[in-house]
Tab-separated table of C-alpha atoms in Angstrom:
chain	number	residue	atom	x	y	z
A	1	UNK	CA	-33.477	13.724	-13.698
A	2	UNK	CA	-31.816	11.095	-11.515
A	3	UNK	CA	-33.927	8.490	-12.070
A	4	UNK	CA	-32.827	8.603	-15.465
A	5	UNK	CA	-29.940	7.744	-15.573
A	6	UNK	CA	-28.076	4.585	-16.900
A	7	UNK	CA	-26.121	1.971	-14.726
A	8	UNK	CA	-22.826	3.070	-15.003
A	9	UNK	CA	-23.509	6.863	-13.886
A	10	UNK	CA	-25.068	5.049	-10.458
A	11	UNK	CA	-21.460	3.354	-10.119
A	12	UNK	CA	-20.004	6.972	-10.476
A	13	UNK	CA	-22.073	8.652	-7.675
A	14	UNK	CA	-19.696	7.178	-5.073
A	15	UNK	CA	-20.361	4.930	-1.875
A	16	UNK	CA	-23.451	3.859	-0.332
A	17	UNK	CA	-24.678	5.788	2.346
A	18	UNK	CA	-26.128	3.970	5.632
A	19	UNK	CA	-29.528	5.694	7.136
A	20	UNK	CA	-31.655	4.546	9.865
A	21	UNK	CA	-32.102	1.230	11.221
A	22	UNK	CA	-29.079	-0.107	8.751
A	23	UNK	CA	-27.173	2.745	10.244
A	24	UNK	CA	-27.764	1.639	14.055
A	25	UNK	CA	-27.379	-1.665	13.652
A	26	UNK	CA	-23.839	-0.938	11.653
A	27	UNK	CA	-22.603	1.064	14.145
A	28	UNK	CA	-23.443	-1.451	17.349
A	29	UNK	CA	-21.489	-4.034	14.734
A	30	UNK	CA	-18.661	-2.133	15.005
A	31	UNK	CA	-18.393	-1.102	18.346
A	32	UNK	CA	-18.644	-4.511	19.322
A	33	UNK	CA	-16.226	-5.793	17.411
A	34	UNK	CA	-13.561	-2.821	17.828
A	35	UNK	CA	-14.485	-3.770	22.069
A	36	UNK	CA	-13.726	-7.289	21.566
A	37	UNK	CA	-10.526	-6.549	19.686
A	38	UNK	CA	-9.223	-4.288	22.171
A	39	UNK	CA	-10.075	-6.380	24.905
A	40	UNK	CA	-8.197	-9.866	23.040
A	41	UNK	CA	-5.071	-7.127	22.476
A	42	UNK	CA	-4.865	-5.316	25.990
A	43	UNK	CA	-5.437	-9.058	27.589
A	44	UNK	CA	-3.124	-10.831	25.382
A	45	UNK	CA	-0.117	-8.148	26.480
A	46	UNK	CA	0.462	-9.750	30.042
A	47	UNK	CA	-0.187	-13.204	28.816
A	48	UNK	CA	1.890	-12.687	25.826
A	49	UNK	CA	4.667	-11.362	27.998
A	50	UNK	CA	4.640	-14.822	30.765
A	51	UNK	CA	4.641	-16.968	27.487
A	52	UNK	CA	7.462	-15.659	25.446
A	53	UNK	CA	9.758	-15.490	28.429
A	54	UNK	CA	9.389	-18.740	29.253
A	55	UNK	CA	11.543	-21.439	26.200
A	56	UNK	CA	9.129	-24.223	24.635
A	57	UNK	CA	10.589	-27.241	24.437
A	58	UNK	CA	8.333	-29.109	22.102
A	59	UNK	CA	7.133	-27.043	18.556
A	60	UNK	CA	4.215	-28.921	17.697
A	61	UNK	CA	2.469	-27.007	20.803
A	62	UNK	CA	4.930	-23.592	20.549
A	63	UNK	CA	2.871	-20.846	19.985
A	64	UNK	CA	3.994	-18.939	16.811
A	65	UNK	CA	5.801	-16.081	18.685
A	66	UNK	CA	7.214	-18.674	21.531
A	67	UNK	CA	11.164	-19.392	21.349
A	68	UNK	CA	13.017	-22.427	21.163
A	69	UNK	CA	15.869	-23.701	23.679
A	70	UNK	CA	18.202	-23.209	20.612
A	71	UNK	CA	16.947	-19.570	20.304
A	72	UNK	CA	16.950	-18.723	24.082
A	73	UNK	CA	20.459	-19.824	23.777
A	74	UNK	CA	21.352	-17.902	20.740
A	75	UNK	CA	19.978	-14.843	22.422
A	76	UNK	CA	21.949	-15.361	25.573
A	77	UNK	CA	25.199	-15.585	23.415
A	78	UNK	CA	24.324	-12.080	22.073
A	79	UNK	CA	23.685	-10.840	25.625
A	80	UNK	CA	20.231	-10.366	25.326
A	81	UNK	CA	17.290	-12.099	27.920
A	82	UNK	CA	13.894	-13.323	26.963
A	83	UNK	CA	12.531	-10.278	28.712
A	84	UNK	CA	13.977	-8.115	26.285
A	85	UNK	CA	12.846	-11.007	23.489
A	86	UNK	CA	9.376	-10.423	24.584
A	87	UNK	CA	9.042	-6.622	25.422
A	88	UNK	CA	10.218	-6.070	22.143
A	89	UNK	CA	7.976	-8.233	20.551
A	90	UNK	CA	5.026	-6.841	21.914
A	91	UNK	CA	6.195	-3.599	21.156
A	92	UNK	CA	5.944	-4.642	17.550
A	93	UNK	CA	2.515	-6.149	17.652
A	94	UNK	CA	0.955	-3.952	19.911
A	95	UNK	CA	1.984	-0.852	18.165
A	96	UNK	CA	0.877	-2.125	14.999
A	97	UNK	CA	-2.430	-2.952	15.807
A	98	UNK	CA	-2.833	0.101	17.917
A	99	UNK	CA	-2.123	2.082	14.637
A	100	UNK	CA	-4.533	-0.178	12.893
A	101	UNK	CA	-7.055	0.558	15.222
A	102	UNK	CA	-6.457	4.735	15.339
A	103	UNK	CA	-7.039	4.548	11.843
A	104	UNK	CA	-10.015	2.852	11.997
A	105	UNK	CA	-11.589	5.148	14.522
A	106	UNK	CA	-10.802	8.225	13.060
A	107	UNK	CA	-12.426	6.551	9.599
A	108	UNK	CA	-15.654	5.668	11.508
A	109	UNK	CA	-15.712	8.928	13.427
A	110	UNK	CA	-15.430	10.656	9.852
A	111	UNK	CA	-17.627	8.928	7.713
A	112	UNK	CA	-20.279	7.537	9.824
A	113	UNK	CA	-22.575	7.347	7.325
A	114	UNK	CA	-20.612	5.839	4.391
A	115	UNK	CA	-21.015	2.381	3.901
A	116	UNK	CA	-17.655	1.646	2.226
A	117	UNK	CA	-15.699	4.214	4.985
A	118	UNK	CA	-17.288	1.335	7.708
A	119	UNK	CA	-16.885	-1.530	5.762
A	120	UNK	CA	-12.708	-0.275	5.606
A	121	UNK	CA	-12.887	0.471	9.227
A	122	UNK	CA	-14.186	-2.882	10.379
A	123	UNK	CA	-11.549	-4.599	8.409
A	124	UNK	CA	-8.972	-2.389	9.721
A	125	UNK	CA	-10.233	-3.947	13.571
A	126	UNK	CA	-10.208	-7.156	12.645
A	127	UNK	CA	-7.148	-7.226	10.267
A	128	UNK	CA	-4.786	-4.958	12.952
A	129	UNK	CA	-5.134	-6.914	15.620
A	130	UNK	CA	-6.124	-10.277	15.313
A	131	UNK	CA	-3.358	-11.145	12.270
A	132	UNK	CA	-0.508	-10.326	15.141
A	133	UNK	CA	0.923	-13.530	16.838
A	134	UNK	CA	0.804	-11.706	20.344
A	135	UNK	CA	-2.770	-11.856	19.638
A	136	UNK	CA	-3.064	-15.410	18.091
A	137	UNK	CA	-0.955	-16.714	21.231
A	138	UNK	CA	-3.953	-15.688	23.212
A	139	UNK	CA	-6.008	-18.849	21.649
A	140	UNK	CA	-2.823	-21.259	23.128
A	141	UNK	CA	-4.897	-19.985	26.806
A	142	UNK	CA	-8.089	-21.086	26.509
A	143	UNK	CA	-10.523	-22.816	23.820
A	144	UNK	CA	-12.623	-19.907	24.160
A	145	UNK	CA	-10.590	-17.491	23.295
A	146	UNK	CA	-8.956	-20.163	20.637
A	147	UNK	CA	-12.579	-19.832	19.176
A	148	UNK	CA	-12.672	-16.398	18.956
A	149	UNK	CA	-9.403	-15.544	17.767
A	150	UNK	CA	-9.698	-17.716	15.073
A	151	UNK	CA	-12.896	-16.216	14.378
A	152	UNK	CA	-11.497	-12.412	13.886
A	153	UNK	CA	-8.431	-14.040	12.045
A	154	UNK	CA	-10.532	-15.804	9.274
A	155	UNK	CA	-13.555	-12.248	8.893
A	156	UNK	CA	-9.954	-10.343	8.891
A	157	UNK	CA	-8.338	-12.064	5.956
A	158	UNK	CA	-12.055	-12.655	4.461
A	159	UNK	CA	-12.764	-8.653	4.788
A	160	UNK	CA	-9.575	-7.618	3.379
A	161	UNK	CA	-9.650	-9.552	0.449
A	162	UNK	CA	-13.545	-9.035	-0.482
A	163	UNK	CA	-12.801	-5.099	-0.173
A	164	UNK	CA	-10.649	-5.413	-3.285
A	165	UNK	CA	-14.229	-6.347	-4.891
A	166	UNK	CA	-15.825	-3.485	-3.218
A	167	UNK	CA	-13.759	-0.419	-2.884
A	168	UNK	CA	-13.851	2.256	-3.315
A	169	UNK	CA	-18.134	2.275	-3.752
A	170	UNK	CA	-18.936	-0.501	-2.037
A	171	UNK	CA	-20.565	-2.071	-4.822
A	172	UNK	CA	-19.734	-5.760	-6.095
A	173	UNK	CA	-17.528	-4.395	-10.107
A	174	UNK	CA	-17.859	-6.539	-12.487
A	175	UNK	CA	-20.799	-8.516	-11.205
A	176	UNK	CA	-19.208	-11.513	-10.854
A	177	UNK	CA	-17.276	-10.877	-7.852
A	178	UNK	CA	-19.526	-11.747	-5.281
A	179	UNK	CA	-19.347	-15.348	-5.874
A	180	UNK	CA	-15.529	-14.657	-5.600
A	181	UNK	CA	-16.383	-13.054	-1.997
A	182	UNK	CA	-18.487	-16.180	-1.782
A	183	UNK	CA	-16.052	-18.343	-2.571
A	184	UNK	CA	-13.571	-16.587	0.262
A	185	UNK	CA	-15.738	-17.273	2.803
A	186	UNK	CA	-16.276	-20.919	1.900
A	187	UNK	CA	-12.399	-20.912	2.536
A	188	UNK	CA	-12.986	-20.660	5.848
A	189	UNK	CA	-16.284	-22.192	7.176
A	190	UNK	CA	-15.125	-25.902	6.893
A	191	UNK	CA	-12.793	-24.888	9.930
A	192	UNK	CA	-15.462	-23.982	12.214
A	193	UNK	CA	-17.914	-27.048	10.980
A	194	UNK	CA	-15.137	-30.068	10.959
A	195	UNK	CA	-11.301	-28.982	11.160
A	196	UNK	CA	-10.601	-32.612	10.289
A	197	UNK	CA	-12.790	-32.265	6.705
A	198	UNK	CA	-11.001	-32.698	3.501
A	199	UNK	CA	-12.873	-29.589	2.618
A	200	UNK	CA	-10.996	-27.802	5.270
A	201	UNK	CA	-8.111	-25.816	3.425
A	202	UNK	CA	-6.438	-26.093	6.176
A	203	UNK	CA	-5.286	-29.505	5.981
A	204	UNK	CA	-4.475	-29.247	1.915
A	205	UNK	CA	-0.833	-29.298	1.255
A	206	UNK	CA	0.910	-25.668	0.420
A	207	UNK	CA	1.003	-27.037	-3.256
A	208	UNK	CA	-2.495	-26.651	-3.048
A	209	UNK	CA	-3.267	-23.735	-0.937
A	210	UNK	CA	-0.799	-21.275	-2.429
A	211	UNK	CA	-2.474	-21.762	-6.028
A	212	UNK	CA	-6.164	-21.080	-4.668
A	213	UNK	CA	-4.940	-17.894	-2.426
A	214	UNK	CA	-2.990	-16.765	-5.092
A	215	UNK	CA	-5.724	-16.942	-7.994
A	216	UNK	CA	-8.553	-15.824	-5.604
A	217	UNK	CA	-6.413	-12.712	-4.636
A	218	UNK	CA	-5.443	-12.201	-8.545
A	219	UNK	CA	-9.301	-11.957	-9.554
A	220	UNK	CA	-9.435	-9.271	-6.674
A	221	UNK	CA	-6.761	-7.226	-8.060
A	222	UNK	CA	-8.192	-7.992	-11.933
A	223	UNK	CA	-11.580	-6.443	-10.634
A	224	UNK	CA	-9.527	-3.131	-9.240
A	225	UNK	CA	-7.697	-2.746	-12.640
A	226	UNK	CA	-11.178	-3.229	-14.136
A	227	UNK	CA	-12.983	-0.935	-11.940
A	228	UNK	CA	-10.251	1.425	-12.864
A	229	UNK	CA	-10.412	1.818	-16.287
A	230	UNK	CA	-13.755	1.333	-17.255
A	231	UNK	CA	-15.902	2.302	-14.303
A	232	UNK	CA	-14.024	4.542	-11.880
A	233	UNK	CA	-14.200	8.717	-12.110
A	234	UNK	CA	-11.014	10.632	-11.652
A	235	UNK	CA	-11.308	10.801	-7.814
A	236	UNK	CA	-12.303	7.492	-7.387
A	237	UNK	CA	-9.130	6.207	-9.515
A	238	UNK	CA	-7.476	8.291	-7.078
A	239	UNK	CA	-8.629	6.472	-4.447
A	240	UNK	CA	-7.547	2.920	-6.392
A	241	UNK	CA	-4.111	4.151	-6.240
A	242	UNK	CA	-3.728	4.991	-3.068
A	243	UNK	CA	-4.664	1.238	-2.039
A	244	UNK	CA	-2.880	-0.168	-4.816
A	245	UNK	CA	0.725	1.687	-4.215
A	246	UNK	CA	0.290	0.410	-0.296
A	247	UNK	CA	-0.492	-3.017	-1.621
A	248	UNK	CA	2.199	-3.120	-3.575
A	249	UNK	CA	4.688	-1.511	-1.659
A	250	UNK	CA	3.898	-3.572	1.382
A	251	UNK	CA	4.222	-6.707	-1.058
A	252	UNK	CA	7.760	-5.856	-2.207
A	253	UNK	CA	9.222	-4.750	0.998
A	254	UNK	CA	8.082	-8.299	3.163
A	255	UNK	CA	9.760	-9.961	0.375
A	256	UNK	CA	12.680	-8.537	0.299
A	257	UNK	CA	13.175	-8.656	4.123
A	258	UNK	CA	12.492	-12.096	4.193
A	259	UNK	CA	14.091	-13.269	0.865
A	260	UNK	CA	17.589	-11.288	0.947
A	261	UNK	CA	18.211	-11.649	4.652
A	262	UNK	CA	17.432	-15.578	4.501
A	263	UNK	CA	19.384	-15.789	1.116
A	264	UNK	CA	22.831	-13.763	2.103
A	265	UNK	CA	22.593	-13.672	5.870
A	266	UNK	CA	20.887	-17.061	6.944
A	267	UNK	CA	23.178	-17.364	10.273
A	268	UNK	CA	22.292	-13.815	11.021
A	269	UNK	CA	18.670	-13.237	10.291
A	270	UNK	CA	18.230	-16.976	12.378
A	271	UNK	CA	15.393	-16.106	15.261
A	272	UNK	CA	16.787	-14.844	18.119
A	273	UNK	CA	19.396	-12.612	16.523
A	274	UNK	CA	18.959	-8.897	16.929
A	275	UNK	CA	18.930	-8.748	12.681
A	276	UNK	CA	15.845	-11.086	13.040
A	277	UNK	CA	14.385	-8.667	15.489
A	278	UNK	CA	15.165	-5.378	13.341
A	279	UNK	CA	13.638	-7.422	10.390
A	280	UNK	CA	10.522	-7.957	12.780
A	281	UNK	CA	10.025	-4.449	13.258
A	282	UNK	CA	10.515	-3.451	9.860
A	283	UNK	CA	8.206	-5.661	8.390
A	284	UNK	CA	5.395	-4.506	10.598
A	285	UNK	CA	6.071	-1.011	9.188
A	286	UNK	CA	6.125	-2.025	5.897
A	287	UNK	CA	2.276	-4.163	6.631
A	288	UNK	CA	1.793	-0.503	7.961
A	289	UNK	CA	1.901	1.529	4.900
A	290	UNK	CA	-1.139	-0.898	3.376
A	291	UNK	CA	-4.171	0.197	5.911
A	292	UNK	CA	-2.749	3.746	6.592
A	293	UNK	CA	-3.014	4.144	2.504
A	294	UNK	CA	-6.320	2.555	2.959
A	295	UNK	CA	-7.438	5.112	5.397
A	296	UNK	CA	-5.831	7.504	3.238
A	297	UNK	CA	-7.803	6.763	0.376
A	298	UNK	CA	-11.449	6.472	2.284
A	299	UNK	CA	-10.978	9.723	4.447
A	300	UNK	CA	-10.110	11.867	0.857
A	301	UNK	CA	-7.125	13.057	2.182
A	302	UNK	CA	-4.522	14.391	0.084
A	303	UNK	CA	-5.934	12.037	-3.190
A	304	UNK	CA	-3.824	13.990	-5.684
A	305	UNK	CA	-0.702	13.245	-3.777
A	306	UNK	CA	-0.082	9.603	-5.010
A	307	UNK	CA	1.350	10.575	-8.087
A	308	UNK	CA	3.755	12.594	-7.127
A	309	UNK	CA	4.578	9.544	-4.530
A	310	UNK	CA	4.672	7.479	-7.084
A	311	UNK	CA	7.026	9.001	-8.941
A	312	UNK	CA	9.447	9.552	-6.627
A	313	UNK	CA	8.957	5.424	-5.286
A	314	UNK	CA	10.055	4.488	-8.579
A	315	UNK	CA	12.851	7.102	-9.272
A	316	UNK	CA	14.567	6.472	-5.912
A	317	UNK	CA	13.902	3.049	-5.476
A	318	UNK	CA	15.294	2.482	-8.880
A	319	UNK	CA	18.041	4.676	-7.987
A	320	UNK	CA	18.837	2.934	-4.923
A	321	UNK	CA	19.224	-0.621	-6.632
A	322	UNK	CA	20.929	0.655	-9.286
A	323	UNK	CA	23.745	2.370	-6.529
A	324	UNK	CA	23.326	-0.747	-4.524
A	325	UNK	CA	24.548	-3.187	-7.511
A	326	UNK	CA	27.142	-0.405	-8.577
A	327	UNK	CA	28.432	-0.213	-4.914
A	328	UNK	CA	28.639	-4.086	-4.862
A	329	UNK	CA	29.822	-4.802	-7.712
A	330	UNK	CA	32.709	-1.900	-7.323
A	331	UNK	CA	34.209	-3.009	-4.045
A	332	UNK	CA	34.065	-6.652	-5.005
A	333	UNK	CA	36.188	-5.467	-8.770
A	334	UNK	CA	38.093	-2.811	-7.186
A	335	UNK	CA	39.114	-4.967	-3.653
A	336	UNK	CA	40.179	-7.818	-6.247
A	337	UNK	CA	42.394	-5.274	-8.746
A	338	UNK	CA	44.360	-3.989	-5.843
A	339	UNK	CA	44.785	-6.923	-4.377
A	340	UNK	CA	46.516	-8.161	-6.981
A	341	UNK	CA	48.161	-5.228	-7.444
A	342	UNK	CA	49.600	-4.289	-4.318
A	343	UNK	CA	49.348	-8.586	-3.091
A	344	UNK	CA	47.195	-6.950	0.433
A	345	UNK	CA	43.298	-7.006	0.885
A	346	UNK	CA	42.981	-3.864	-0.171
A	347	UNK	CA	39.385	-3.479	0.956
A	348	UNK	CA	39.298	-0.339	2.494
A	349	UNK	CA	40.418	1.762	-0.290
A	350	UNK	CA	37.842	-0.116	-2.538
A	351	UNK	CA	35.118	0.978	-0.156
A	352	UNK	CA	36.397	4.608	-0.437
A	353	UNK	CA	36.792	4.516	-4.080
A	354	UNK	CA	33.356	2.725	-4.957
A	355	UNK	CA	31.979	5.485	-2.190
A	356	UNK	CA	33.067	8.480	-4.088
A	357	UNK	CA	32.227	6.715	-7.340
A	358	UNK	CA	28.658	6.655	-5.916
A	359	UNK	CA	28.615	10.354	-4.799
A	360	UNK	CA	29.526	11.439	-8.573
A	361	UNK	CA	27.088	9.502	-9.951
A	362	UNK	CA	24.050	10.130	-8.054
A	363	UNK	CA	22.834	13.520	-9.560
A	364	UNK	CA	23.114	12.769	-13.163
A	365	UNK	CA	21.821	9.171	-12.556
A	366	UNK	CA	18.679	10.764	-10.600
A	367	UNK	CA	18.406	12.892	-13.099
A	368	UNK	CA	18.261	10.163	-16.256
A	369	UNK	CA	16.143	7.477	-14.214
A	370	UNK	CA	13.319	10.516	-13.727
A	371	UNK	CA	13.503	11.658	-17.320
A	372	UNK	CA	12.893	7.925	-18.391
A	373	UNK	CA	9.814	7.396	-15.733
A	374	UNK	CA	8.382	10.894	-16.946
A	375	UNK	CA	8.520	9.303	-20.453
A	376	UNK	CA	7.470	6.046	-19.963
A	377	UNK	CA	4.417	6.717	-17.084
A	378	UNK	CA	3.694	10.260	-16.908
A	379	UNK	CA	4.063	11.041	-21.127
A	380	UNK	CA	1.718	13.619	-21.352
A	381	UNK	CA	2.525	15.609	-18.025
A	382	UNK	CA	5.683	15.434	-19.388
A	383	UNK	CA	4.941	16.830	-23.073
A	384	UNK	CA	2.779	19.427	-20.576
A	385	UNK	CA	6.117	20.793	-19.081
A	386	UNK	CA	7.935	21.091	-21.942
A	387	UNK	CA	5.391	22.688	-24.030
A	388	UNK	CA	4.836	25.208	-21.268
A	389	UNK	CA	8.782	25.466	-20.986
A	390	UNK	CA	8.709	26.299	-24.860
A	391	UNK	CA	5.861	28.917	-24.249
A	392	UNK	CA	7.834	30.577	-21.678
A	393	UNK	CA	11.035	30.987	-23.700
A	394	UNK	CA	9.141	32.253	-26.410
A	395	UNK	CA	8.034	34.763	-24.998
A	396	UNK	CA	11.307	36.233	-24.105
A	397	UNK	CA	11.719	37.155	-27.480
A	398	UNK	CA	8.588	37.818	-28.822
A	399	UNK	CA	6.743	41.560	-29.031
A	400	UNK	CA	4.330	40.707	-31.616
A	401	UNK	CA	1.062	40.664	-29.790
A	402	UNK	CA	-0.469	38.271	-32.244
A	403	UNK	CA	2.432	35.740	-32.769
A	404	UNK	CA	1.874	35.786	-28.736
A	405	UNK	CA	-1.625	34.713	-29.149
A	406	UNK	CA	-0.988	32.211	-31.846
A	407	UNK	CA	1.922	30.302	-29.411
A	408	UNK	CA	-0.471	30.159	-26.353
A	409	UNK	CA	-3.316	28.938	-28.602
A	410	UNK	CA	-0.853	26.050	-29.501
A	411	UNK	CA	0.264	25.183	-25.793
A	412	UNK	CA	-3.164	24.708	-24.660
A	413	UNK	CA	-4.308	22.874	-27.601
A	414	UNK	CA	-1.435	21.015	-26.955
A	415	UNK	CA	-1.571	20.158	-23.542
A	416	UNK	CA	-5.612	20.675	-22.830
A	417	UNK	CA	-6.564	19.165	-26.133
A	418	UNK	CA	-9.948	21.513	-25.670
A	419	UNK	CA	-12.276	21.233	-28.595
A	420	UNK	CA	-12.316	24.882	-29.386
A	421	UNK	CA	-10.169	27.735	-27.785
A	422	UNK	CA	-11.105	31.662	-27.196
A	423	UNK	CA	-8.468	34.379	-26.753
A	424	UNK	CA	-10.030	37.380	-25.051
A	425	UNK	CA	-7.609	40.711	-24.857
A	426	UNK	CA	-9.010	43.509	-22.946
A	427	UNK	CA	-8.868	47.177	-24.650
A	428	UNK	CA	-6.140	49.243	-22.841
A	429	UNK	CA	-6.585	52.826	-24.408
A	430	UNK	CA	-3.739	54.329	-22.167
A	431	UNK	CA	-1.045	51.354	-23.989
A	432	UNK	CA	-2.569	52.366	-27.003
A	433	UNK	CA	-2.076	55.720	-26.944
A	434	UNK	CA	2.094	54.830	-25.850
A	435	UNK	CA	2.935	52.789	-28.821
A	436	UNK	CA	1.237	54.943	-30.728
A	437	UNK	CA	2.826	58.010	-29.713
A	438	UNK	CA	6.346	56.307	-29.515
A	439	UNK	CA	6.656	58.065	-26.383
């Protein structure tokens, strides 16, 4: 029976599910908050719009995505206007949140019931819009709307990070975490009590504040690994994936737009360049890939895909640093050799010789880098494929019916690992009758 069972079965029965009055008053939660949001977003376009086109001149009362006098100028030089500044800065914001908030429709829509499915959707409301600057720019109008974005900023960050915690059942794994959810939100209430307190975080040096974000998000991602191994069932680990390869992905890619550009390119990734605003726009698509695997994960959809994802992530991206630091360091050595050589720059025919170095050495360096992740993360798929591959040239050669028998019986031991395998041939008295005949 089901009331028999031990703890750790309930953990593996999945999410909570939301009925009656819980259910009603979830849903009118929601709705509000996805109205407010879309109101703060569709109002914040026009005012965003008359702000950025006009330069601050003082940066203590800029608004985050407000430009300079420097910056106006710098885009003038490049033959560019603030009107284009701003259009495609809203472009950005708006289409980010606007994918934010599809998402979290279509999860709500979905999974009405679930409580997890609406706990993801109503972090995907706050978190898409109210994280944007063309949204936090709307607080610079008025204190009331000050009040309230602040208020969808903080239950944005606050929901995000507790769902590590939660997800994918909605239940607090290992116990503990709740007082770590506790312990975000007491992050944030000083600010609404007394912005001035000492207990505000807010007013803590970075020295202090990165330490505590960091170690508060670490115990979040300690309780998904933990969740993972010792609690989760197969689909559920699925699901940890999925929000785990956007997390990290999204991770890796904002650093490295912020931290190459800024360490090779600081005069050209300055604000107001166009490399700035390409770096804009590609770091909102890279924040993208987090709630859209989020939403991938809650809705079910296509669960047994992140492997395969995964392994290609690692084989290409490992493939495309490795060509990257080949192609680098080959027209730097090459341009030098024929420059001394031939006493010219000699930088074009390095570029075309590091090129077609490149273009030999993609397939079998592809080919090595998968071999290695296949060994060293997917080991027993691996042994899987070859055993299989074994079987199949086996039985090229092989009439023996029961030396047939005895190699399958090994591949599925081998790859199954079943306690006990059966080999059932059906009777064919019409091949019987032709071997034995000879005929």
């Amino acid at each position: 029976m089901q009331t028999t069972l031990p703890s750790r079965k309930y953990y593996l029965s999945g999410s909570v599910r939301m009925h009656g009055i819980w259910l009603a008053a979830a849903q009118v939660i929601w709705v509000l908050a996805a109205g407010i949001s879309l109101v703060a977003l569709v109002i914040s376009i026009p005012v965003g719009y008359e702000r950025m086109t006009v330069p601050c001149l003082s940066e203590a009362v800029c608004a985050p995505d407000q430009v300079m006098l420097d910056v106006a100028q710098r885009l003038s030089e490049q033959g560019l206007s603030l009107q284009f500044y701003a259009l495609q800065s809203i472009v950005v914001s708006a289409g980010f949140s606007l994918i934010c908030l599809a998402a979290a429709v279509l999860i709500f829509l979905r999974r009405p019931k679930e409580a997890m499915a609406w706990y993801v959707s109503l972090t995907l409301v706050f978190f898409g819009v109210f994280i944007t600057e063309l949204v936090d720019g709307l607080g610079y109008a008025s204190p009331v709307w000050r009040w309230i974005v602040d208020l969808g900023s903080s239950a944005g960050w606050v929901l995000f990070a507790c769902m590590l915690y939660l997800f994918p059942t909605g239940r607090f794994v290992p116990g503990w975490t709740r007082w770590m959810a506790l312990a975000w939100v007491m992050t944030q209430l000083p600010y609404y009590i007394d912005p001035y307190s000492p207990f505000n975080m807010g007013t803590w040096p970075l020295e202090l504040q990165f330490p505590l974000i960091l170690g508060l998000f670490g115990t979040g991602l300690w309780a998904q690994v933990y969740r993972f191994r010792r609690v989760s069932s197969p689909a559920q680990r699925q699901q940890t994936k999925w929000v785990l390869f956007g997390l990290h992905i999204t991770v890796l890619s904002i650093l490295f737009l912020s931290v190459i550009p800024d360490t090779f390119f600081p005069e050209r990734a300055a604000p107001g360049t166009i490399l700035a605003m390409a770096l804009d726009g590609l770091s909102a698509l890279a924040i993208l890939i987090l709630p859209l695997s989020i939403a991938m994960a809650v809705m079910h959809n296509r669960l047994w895909d992140i492997d395969l994802l995964i392994n290609r992530t690692l084989v290409y991206g490992l493939l495309s640093l490795m060509l990257g630091l080949v192609y680098l360091g080959g027209v730097l050595v090459l341009q030098e050799a024929i420059a001394g050589l031939s006493g010219g720059a000699g930088s074009s025919l390095a570029t075309v010789a590091t090129t077609m170095l490149l273009a030999a050495l993609f397939t079998p360096l592809r080919r090595r880098i998968q071999l290695m992740i296949d060994l060293r993360f997917y080991r027993r798929r691996y042994n899987a494929e070859q055993a299989v591959a074994r079987l199949g040239n086996a039985l090229r050669s092989e009439v023996d019916l029961n030396r047939i028998t005895d190699h399958l019986v090994e591949v599925v031991q081998e790859t199954v690992q079943p306690e006990t395998v059966w080999v059932w041939l059906r009777e064919n008295p019409a091949a019987q009758d032709r071997f034995a005949g000879g005929d």
